[in-house]
Amino acid sequence: MVDARGYACPKPVLMVEAEIKKNNPSELVVLVDNRTAEKNVSNYAESVGYKVTHEREGRDFKLTLNK
């Protein structure tokens, strides 16, 4: 899991990129707390072959990335 809440872009994308490069997970849960990060992380994940599922949890967004 990548908890990127509290970070402004591009930091959430960089955190997700590092996790994918390090572990190449088949599933990765990412938490963000703003729409810009939600959109940018989703775009990045899709560009490297992940399908992204979005859920809203209070003020936060839970993105589940699956290959």
Tab-separated table of N, CA and C in Angstrom:
chain	number	residue	atom	x	y	z
A	1	MET	N	0.843	-1.179	0.000
A	1	MET	CA	0.000	0.000	0.000
A	1	MET	C	0.889	1.243	0.000
A	2	VAL	N	0.449	2.244	-0.734
A	2	VAL	CA	1.123	3.531	-0.759
A	2	VAL	C	0.160	4.561	-0.168
A	3	ASP	N	0.566	5.170	0.928
A	3	ASP	CA	-0.238	6.220	1.555
A	3	ASP	C	0.359	7.562	1.164
A	4	ALA	N	-0.247	8.188	0.166
A	4	ALA	CA	0.257	9.455	-0.353
A	4	ALA	C	-0.598	10.633	0.107
A	5	ARG	N	-1.393	10.417	1.149
A	5	ARG	CA	-2.200	11.519	1.674
A	5	ARG	C	-1.276	12.578	2.259
A	6	GLY	N	-1.630	13.832	2.015
A	6	GLY	CA	-0.831	14.937	2.540
A	6	GLY	C	0.254	15.418	1.590
A	7	TYR	N	0.388	14.757	0.450
A	7	TYR	CA	1.408	15.148	-0.515
A	7	TYR	C	0.762	15.750	-1.753
A	8	ALA	N	1.398	16.796	-2.274
A	8	ALA	CA	0.952	17.417	-3.526
A	8	ALA	C	1.692	16.768	-4.686
A	9	CYS	N	1.080	16.790	-5.847
A	9	CYS	CA	1.731	16.238	-7.037
A	9	CYS	C	2.972	17.067	-7.359
A	10	PRO	N	3.996	16.397	-7.808
A	10	PRO	CA	4.021	15.047	-8.355
A	10	PRO	C	4.398	13.953	-7.347
A	11	LYS	N	4.541	14.282	-6.083
A	11	LYS	CA	5.018	13.306	-5.092
A	11	LYS	C	4.203	12.005	-5.067
A	12	PRO	N	2.850	12.030	-5.069
A	12	PRO	CA	2.116	10.762	-5.066
A	12	PRO	C	2.448	9.871	-6.267
A	13	VAL	N	2.596	10.483	-7.431
A	13	VAL	CA	2.935	9.707	-8.626
A	13	VAL	C	4.327	9.103	-8.475
A	14	LEU	N	5.262	9.870	-7.963
A	14	LEU	CA	6.627	9.370	-7.772
A	14	LEU	C	6.657	8.229	-6.754
A	15	MET	N	5.837	8.324	-5.711
A	15	MET	CA	5.762	7.259	-4.715
A	15	MET	C	5.223	5.963	-5.329
A	16	VAL	N	4.192	6.097	-6.147
A	16	VAL	CA	3.604	4.927	-6.812
A	16	VAL	C	4.598	4.355	-7.826
A	17	GLU	N	5.234	5.209	-8.580
A	17	GLU	CA	6.220	4.758	-9.556
A	17	GLU	C	7.341	3.960	-8.874
A	18	ALA	N	7.832	4.458	-7.748
A	18	ALA	CA	8.901	3.767	-7.021
A	18	ALA	C	8.440	2.396	-6.538
A	19	GLU	N	7.226	2.313	-6.021
A	19	GLU	CA	6.699	1.032	-5.533
A	19	GLU	C	6.533	0.036	-6.678
A	20	ILE	N	6.035	0.502	-7.798
A	20	ILE	CA	5.861	-0.386	-8.955
A	20	ILE	C	7.213	-0.874	-9.463
A	21	LYS	N	8.181	0.017	-9.568
A	21	LYS	CA	9.504	-0.380	-10.062
A	21	LYS	C	10.199	-1.336	-9.095
A	22	LYS	N	10.004	-1.128	-7.812
A	22	LYS	CA	10.669	-1.960	-6.802
A	22	LYS	C	10.042	-3.347	-6.701
A	23	ASN	N	8.709	-3.423	-6.641
A	23	ASN	CA	8.032	-4.684	-6.323
A	23	ASN	C	7.171	-5.268	-7.437
A	24	ASN	N	6.896	-4.495	-8.492
A	24	ASN	CA	6.045	-4.944	-9.588
A	24	ASN	C	4.804	-5.690	-9.081
A	25	PRO	N	4.000	-5.045	-8.215
A	25	PRO	CA	2.847	-5.740	-7.634
A	25	PRO	C	1.739	-5.982	-8.664
A	26	SER	N	1.015	-7.087	-8.482
A	26	SER	CA	-0.140	-7.329	-9.343
A	26	SER	C	-1.329	-6.503	-8.859
A	27	GLU	N	-1.314	-6.139	-7.564
A	27	GLU	CA	-2.328	-5.246	-7.006
A	27	GLU	C	-1.651	-4.273	-6.060
A	28	LEU	N	-2.074	-3.024	-6.130
A	28	LEU	CA	-1.520	-1.991	-5.267
A	28	LEU	C	-2.635	-1.039	-4.867
A	29	VAL	N	-2.775	-0.803	-3.565
A	29	VAL	CA	-3.754	0.154	-3.050
A	29	VAL	C	-3.012	1.465	-2.780
A	30	VAL	N	-3.604	2.553	-3.264
A	30	VAL	CA	-3.010	3.881	-3.096
A	30	VAL	C	-4.046	4.795	-2.456
A	31	LEU	N	-3.647	5.486	-1.409
A	31	LEU	CA	-4.509	6.467	-0.750
A	31	LEU	C	-4.004	7.865	-1.072
A	32	VAL	N	-4.913	8.718	-1.535
A	32	VAL	CA	-4.600	10.130	-1.800
A	32	VAL	C	-5.727	10.983	-1.232
A	33	ASP	N	-5.456	12.268	-1.072
A	33	ASP	CA	-6.463	13.129	-0.455
A	33	ASP	C	-6.844	14.344	-1.293
A	34	ASN	N	-6.542	14.271	-2.595
A	34	ASN	CA	-6.981	15.369	-3.464
A	34	ASN	C	-7.215	14.845	-4.876
A	35	ARG	N	-8.092	15.529	-5.584
A	35	ARG	CA	-8.488	15.067	-6.923
A	35	ARG	C	-7.341	15.116	-7.935
A	36	THR	N	-6.451	16.076	-7.792
A	36	THR	CA	-5.327	16.147	-8.717
A	36	THR	C	-4.466	14.903	-8.603
A	37	ALA	N	-4.164	14.501	-7.384
A	37	ALA	CA	-3.370	13.284	-7.180
A	37	ALA	C	-4.138	12.062	-7.667
A	38	GLU	N	-5.440	12.027	-7.411
A	38	GLU	CA	-6.262	10.899	-7.877
A	38	GLU	C	-6.134	10.762	-9.400
A	39	LYS	N	-6.277	11.864	-10.101
A	39	LYS	CA	-6.213	11.848	-11.560
A	39	LYS	C	-4.809	11.495	-12.051
A	40	ASN	N	-3.794	12.114	-11.479
A	40	ASN	CA	-2.426	11.897	-11.953
A	40	ASN	C	-1.931	10.477	-11.663
A	41	VAL	N	-2.245	9.947	-10.483
A	41	VAL	CA	-1.855	8.569	-10.159
A	41	VAL	C	-2.583	7.603	-11.093
A	42	SER	N	-3.860	7.845	-11.317
A	42	SER	CA	-4.632	6.991	-12.223
A	42	SER	C	-4.038	7.004	-13.629
A	43	ASN	N	-3.737	8.187	-14.135
A	43	ASN	CA	-3.161	8.296	-15.477
A	43	ASN	C	-1.834	7.560	-15.566
A	44	TYR	N	-0.992	7.731	-14.560
A	44	TYR	CA	0.301	7.037	-14.567
A	44	TYR	C	0.091	5.519	-14.538
A	45	ALA	N	-0.741	5.059	-13.608
A	45	ALA	CA	-0.961	3.614	-13.464
A	45	ALA	C	-1.488	3.003	-14.757
A	46	GLU	N	-2.441	3.664	-15.378
A	46	GLU	CA	-2.985	3.154	-16.638
A	46	GLU	C	-1.929	3.144	-17.736
A	47	SER	N	-1.025	4.109	-17.707
A	47	SER	CA	0.015	4.177	-18.741
A	47	SER	C	1.030	3.045	-18.620
A	48	VAL	N	1.116	2.428	-17.447
A	48	VAL	CA	2.046	1.304	-17.261
A	48	VAL	C	1.303	-0.026	-17.128
A	49	GLY	N	0.039	-0.053	-17.545
A	49	GLY	CA	-0.672	-1.313	-17.668
A	49	GLY	C	-1.585	-1.734	-16.533
A	50	TYR	N	-1.903	-0.838	-15.626
A	50	TYR	CA	-2.814	-1.172	-14.524
A	50	TYR	C	-4.227	-0.698	-14.831
A	51	LYS	N	-5.195	-1.453	-14.343
A	51	LYS	CA	-6.593	-1.029	-14.348
A	51	LYS	C	-6.835	-0.395	-12.981
A	52	VAL	N	-7.488	0.749	-12.948
A	52	VAL	CA	-7.656	1.491	-11.702
A	52	VAL	C	-9.122	1.527	-11.293
A	53	THR	N	-9.377	1.159	-10.041
A	53	THR	CA	-10.700	1.253	-9.449
A	53	THR	C	-10.661	2.374	-8.415
A	54	HIS	N	-11.661	3.251	-8.453
A	54	HIS	CA	-11.712	4.414	-7.558
A	54	HIS	C	-12.795	4.221	-6.506
A	55	GLU	N	-12.460	4.559	-5.265
A	55	GLU	CA	-13.456	4.593	-4.191
A	55	GLU	C	-13.233	5.870	-3.400
A	56	ARG	N	-14.317	6.427	-2.920
A	56	ARG	CA	-14.224	7.617	-2.066
A	56	ARG	C	-14.400	7.150	-0.630
A	57	GLU	N	-13.479	7.540	0.243
A	57	GLU	CA	-13.555	7.191	1.660
A	57	GLU	C	-13.458	8.486	2.468
A	58	GLY	N	-14.613	9.066	2.776
A	58	GLY	CA	-14.608	10.359	3.464
A	58	GLY	C	-13.996	11.412	2.565
A	59	ARG	N	-12.935	12.051	3.059
A	59	ARG	CA	-12.233	13.055	2.259
A	59	ARG	C	-11.173	12.446	1.353
A	60	ASP	N	-10.880	11.180	1.552
A	60	ASP	CA	-9.799	10.521	0.834
A	60	ASP	C	-10.303	9.716	-0.350
A	61	PHE	N	-9.372	9.381	-1.216
A	61	PHE	CA	-9.640	8.529	-2.367
A	61	PHE	C	-8.794	7.277	-2.232
A	62	LYS	N	-9.420	6.143	-2.445
A	62	LYS	CA	-8.708	4.858	-2.430
A	62	LYS	C	-8.679	4.355	-3.870
A	63	LEU	N	-7.471	4.221	-4.391
A	63	LEU	CA	-7.288	3.712	-5.745
A	63	LEU	C	-6.724	2.303	-5.639
A	64	THR	N	-7.359	1.373	-6.307
A	64	THR	CA	-6.847	0.011	-6.349
A	64	THR	C	-6.362	-0.248	-7.756
A	65	LEU	N	-5.061	-0.532	-7.881
A	65	LEU	CA	-4.429	-0.767	-9.159
A	65	LEU	C	-4.275	-2.270	-9.338
A	66	ASN	N	-4.761	-2.789	-10.450
A	66	ASN	CA	-4.658	-4.220	-10.750
A	66	ASN	C	-4.103	-4.438	-12.134
A	67	LYS	N	-3.245	-5.456	-12.248
A	67	LYS	CA	-2.714	-5.846	-13.557
A	67	LYS	C	-3.538	-6.975	-14.084
